[in-house]
mmCIF file of C-alpha atoms in Angstrom:
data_model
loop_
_atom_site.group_PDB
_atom_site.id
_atom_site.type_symbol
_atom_site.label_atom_id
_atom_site.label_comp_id
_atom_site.label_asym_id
_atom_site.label_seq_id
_atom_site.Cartn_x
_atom_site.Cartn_y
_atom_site.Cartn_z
ATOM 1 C CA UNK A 57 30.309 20.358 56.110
ATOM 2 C CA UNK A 58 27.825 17.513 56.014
ATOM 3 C CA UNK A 59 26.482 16.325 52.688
ATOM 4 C CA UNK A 60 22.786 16.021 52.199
ATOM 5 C CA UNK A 61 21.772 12.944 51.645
ATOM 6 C CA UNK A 62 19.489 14.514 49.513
ATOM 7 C CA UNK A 63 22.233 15.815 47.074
ATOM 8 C CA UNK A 64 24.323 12.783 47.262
ATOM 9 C CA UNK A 65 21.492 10.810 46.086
ATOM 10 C CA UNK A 66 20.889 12.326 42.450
ATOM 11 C CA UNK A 67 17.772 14.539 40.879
ATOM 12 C CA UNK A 68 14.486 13.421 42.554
ATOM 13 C CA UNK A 69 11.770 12.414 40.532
ATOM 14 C CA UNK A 70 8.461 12.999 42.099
ATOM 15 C CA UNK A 71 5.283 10.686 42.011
ATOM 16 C CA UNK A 72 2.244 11.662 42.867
ATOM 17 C CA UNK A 73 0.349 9.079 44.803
ATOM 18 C CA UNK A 74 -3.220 10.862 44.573
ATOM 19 C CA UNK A 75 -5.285 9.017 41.848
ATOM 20 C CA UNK A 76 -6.024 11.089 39.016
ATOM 21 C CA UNK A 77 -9.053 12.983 38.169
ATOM 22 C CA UNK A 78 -11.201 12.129 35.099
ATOM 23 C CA UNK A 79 -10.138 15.254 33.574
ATOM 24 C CA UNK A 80 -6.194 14.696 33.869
ATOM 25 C CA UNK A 81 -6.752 11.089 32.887
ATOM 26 C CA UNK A 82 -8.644 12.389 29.798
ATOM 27 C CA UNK A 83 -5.775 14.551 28.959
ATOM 28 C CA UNK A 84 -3.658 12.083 29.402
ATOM 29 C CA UNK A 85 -5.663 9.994 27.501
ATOM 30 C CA UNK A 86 -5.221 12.578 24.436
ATOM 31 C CA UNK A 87 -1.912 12.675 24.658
ATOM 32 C CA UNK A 88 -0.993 9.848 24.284
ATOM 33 C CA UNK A 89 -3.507 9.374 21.063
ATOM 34 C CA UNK A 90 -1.512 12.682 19.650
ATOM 35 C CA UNK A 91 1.663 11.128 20.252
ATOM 36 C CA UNK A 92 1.035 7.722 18.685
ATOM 37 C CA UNK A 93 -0.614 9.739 15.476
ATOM 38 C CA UNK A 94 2.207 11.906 15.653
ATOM 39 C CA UNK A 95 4.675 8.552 15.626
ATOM 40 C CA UNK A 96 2.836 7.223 13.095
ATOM 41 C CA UNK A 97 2.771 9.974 10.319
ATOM 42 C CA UNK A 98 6.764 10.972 10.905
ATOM 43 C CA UNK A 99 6.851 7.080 10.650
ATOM 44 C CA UNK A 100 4.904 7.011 6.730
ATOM 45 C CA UNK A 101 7.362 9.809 5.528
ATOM 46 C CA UNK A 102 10.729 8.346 6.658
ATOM 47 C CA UNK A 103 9.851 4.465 5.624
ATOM 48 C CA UNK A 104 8.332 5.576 2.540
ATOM 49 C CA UNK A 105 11.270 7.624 1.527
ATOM 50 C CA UNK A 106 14.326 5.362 3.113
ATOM 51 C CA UNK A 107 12.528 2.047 4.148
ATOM 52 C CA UNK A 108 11.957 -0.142 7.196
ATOM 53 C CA UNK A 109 16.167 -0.920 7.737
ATOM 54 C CA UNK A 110 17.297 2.639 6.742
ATOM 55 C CA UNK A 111 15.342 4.210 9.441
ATOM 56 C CA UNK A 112 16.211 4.471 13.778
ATOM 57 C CA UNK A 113 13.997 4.577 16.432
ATOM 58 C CA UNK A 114 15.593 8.052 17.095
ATOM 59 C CA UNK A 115 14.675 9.765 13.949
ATOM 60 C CA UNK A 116 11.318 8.952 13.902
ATOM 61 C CA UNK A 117 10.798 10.282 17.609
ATOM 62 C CA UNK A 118 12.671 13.340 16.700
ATOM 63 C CA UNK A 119 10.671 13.551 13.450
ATOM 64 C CA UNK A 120 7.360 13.335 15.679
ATOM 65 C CA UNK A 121 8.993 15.042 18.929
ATOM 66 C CA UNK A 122 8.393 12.172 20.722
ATOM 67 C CA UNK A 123 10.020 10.532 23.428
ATOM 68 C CA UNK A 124 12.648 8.316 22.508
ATOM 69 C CA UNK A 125 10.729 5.687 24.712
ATOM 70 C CA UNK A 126 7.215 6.635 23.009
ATOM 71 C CA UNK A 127 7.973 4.040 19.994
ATOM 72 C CA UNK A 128 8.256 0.801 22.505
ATOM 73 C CA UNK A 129 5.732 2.685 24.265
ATOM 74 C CA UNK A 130 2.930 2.416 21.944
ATOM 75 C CA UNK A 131 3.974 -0.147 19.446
ATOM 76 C CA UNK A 132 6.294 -2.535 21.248
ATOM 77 C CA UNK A 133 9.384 -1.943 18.827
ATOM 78 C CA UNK A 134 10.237 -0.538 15.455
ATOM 79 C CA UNK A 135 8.536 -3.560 13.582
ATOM 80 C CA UNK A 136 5.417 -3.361 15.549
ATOM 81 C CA UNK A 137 4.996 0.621 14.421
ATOM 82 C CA UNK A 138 6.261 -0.505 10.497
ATOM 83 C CA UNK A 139 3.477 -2.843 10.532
ATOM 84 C CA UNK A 140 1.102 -0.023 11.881
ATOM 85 C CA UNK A 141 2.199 1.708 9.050
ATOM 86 C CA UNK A 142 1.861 -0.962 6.629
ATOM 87 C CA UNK A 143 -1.349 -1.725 7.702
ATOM 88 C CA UNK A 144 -2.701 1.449 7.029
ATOM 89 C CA UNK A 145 -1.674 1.093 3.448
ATOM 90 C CA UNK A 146 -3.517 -2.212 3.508
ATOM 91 C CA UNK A 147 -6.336 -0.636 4.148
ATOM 92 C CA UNK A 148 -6.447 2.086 1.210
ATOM 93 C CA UNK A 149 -5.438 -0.799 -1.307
ATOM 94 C CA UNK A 150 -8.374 -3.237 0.179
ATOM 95 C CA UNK A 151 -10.721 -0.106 0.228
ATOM 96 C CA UNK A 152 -9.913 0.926 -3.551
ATOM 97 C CA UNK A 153 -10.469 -2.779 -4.660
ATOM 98 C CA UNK A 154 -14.207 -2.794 -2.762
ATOM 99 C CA UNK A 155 -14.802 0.124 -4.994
ATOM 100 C CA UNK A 156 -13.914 -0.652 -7.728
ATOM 101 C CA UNK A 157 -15.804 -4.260 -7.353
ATOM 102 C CA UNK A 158 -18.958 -2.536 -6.462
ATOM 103 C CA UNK A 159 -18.993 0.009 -9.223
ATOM 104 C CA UNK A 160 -19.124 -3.502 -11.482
ATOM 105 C CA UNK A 161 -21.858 -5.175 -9.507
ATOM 106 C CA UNK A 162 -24.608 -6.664 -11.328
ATOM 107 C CA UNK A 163 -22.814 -5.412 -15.233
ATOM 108 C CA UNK A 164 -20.851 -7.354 -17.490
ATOM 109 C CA UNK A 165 -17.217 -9.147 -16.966
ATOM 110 C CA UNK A 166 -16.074 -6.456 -19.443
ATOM 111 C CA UNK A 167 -17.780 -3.897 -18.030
ATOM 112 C CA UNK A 168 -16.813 -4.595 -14.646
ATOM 113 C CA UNK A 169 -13.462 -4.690 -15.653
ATOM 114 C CA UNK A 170 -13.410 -0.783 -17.043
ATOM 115 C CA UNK A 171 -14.949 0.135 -13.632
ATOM 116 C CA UNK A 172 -12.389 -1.886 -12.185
ATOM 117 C CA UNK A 173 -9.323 -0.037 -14.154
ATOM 118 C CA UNK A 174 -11.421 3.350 -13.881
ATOM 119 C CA UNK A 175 -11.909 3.613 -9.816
ATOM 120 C CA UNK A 176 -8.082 2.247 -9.281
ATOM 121 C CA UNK A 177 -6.816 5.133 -12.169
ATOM 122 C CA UNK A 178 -8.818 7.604 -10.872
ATOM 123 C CA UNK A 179 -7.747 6.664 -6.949
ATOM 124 C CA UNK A 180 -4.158 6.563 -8.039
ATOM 125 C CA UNK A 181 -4.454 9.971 -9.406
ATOM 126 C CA UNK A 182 -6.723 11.097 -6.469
ATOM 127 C CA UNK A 183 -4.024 10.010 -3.529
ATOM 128 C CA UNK A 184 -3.185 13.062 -2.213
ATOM 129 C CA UNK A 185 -2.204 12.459 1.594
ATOM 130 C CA UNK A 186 -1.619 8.967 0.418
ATOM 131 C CA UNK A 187 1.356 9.485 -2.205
ATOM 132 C CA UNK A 188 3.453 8.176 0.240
ATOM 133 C CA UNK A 189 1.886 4.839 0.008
ATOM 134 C CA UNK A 190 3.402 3.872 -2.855
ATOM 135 C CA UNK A 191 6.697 4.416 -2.468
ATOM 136 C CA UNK A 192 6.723 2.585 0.985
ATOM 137 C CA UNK A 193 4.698 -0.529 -1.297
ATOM 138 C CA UNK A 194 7.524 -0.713 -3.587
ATOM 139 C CA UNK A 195 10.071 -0.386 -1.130
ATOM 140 C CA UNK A 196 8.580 -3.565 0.622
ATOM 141 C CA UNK A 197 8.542 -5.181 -2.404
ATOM 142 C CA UNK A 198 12.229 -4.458 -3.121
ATOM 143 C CA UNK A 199 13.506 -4.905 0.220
ATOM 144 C CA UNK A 200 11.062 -7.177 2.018
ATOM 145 C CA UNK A 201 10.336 -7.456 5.687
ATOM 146 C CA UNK A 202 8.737 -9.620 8.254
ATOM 147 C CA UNK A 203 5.339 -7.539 7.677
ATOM 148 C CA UNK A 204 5.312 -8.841 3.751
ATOM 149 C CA UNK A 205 2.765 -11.884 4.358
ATOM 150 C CA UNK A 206 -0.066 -9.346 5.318
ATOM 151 C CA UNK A 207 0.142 -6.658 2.242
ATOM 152 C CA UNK A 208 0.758 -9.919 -0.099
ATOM 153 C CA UNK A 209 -2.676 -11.604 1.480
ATOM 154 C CA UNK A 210 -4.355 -8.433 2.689
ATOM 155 C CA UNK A 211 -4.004 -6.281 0.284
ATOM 156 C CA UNK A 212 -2.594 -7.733 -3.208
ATOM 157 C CA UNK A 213 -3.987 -11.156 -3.216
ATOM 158 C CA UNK A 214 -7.952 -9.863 -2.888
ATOM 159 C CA UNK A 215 -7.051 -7.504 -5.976
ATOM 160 C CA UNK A 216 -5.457 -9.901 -8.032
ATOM 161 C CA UNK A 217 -7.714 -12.444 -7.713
ATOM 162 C CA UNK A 218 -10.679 -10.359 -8.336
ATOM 163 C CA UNK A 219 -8.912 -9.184 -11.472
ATOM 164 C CA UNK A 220 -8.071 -12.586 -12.650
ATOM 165 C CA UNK A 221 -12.001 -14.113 -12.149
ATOM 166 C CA UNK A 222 -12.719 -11.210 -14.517
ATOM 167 C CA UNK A 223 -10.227 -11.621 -17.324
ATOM 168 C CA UNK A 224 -10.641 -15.436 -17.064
ATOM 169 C CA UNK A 225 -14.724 -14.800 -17.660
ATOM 170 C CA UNK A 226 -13.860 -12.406 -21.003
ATOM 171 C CA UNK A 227 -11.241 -15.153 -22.333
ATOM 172 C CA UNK A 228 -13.099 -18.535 -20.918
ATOM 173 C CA UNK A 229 -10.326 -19.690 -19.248
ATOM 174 C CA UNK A 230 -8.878 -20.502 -16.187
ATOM 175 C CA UNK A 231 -8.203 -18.155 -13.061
ATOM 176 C CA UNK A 232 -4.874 -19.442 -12.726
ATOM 177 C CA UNK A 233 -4.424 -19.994 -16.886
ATOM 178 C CA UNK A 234 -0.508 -17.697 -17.479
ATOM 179 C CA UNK A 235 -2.464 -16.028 -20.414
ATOM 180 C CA UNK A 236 -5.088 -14.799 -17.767
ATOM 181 C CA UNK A 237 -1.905 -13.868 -14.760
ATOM 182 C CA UNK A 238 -0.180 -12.200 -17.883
ATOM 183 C CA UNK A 239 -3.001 -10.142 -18.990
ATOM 184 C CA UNK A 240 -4.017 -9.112 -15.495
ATOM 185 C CA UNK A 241 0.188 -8.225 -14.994
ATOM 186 C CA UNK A 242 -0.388 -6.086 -17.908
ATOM 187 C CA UNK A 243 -3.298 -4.210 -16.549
ATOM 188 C CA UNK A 244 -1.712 -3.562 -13.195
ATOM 189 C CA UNK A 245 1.048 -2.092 -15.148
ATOM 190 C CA UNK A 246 -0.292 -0.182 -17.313
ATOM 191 C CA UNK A 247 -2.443 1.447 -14.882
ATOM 192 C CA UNK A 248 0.463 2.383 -12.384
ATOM 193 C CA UNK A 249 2.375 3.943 -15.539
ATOM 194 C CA UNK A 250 -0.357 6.904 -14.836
ATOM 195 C CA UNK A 251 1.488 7.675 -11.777
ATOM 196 C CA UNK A 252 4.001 10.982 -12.136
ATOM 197 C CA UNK A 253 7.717 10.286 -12.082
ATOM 198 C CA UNK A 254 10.555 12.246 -12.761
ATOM 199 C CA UNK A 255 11.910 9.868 -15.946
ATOM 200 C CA UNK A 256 8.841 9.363 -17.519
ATOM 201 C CA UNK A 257 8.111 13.116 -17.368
ATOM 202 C CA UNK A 258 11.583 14.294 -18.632
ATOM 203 C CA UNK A 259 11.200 11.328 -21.354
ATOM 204 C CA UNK A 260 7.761 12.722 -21.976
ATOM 205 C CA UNK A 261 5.764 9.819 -21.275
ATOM 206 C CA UNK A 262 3.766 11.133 -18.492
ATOM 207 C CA UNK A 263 0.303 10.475 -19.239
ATOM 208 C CA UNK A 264 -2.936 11.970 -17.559
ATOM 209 C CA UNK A 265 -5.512 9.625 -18.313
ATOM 210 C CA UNK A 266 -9.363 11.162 -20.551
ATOM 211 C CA UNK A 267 -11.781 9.915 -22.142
ATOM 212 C CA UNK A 268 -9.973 11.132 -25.089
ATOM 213 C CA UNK A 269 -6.932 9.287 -24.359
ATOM 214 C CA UNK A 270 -7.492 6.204 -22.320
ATOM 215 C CA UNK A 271 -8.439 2.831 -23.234
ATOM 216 C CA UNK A 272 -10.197 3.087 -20.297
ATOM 217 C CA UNK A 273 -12.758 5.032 -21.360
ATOM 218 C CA UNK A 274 -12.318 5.201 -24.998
ATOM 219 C CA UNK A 275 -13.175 1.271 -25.566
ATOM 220 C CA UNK A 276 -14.231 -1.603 -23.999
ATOM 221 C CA UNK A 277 -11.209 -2.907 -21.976
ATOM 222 C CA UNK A 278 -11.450 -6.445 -23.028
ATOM 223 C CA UNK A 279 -10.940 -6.259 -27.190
ATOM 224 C CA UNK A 280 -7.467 -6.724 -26.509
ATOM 225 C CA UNK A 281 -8.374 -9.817 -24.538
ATOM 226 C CA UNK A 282 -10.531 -11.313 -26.762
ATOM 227 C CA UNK A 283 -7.620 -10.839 -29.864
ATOM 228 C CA UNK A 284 -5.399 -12.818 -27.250
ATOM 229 C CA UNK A 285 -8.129 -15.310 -26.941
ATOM 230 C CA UNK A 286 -8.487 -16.057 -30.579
ATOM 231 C CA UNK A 287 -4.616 -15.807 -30.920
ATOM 232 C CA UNK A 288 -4.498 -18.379 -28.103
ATOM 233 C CA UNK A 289 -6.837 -20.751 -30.051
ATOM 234 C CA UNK A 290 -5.147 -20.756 -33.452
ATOM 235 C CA UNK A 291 -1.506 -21.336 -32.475
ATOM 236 C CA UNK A 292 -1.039 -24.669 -32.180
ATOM 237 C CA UNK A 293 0.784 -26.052 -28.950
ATOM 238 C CA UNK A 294 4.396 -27.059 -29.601
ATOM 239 C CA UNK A 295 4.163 -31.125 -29.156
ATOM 240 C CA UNK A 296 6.942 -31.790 -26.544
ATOM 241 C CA UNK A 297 9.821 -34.215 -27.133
ATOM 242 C CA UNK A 298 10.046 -37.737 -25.623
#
């Protein structure tokens, strides 16, 4: 019996030659968009839980039941969509820190700086869809990755230097003085200690932040600062050793 040549060559796979129709290049057009958003939410959940190494190709496209192709597809590799990702948490962090320096347009460096610590609290707090982005922050900062350089000048740099201008005004010193970096380390970490967390709630040191309760809003956020100032000014420097 004589083989089709057909058969003998394998499945067929059939391409049309007609061009397409603005309608089915508009749906195609869509589905491709729901794919990559698709890609790039099962992409926040499994990097933010596991990080950037942890995590295949393959689980994200099952995760987003995608094409195991779609990835290279629409982001040239696994970096290219972590960087996607990363990006978009760039963007909250840059968009908190506008806030937060508008709200202290035109008021003083102290007051400017409880607007500053109340719009990033109350943001934190607020995060919703974005509670994911800070686990996948810290897990860059634990395990870095090529993509580092852009949150580090994107998104941290603009809020630390902002922060540092202000605490350098309330102590008359400089930017880039350690008692000005230390005070503004201190704020960032205090204000991140509002976020839940298993340990701090079973040690009972979860805090919600009131006006009742906070610094924040209880007093102005530089008397601290201006104890470390006069602190700073009456112990005398240690005269080094020849």
């Amino acid at each position: 019996m004589k083989r089709s040549v057909t058969a003998a060559a394998g499945p067929q796979f059939h391409v049309s030659r007609r061009p397409a129709s603005g309608s089915s290049a508009g749906s195609a057009t869509r589905v491709d968009r729901e794919t990559r958003e698709r890609l790039i939410a099962a992409a926040e959940r499994l990097f933010a839980d596991r990080g950037f190494r942890k995590v295949t190709v393959r689980e994200i496209c099952r995760e987003a039941r995608a094409n195991v192709a779609a990835v290279n597809y629409h982001f040239g590799d696994k970096l290219g969509l972590y960087r996607e990702v990363l990006q978009a948490a760039i963007d909250v962090m840059r968009a908190t820190t506008e806030a937060a320096r508008a709200a202290g347009a035109g008021h003083s460096a102290d007051e400017r700086l409880r607007r500053y610590i109340t719009t990033y609290v109350c943001r934190l707090l607020a995060s919703g869809d974005h509670a994911w982005l800070h686990r996948l922050i810290t897990r860059e900062m634990n395990d870095p990755t090529p993509a580092l350089d852009a949150l580090v000048e994107q998104g941290v740099r603009p809020r630390i230097e902002y922060l540092s201008g202000l605490v350098a005004e309330i102590l008359n010193a400089a930017p880039s003085d350690q008692c000005v970096l230390r005070c503004v380390a201190s704020i960032q970490a205090q204000s991140i200690a509002y976020l839940p967390n298993p340990i701090a709630s079973r040690l009972g040191l979860a805090f919600k932040p009131s006006r009742a309760t906070s610094p924040t809003f209880r007093s102005p956020a530089c008397t601290r600062f201006g104890g470390q100032r006069e602190s700073r000014r009456l112990v005398p420097r240690r005269r080094e050793r020849v």
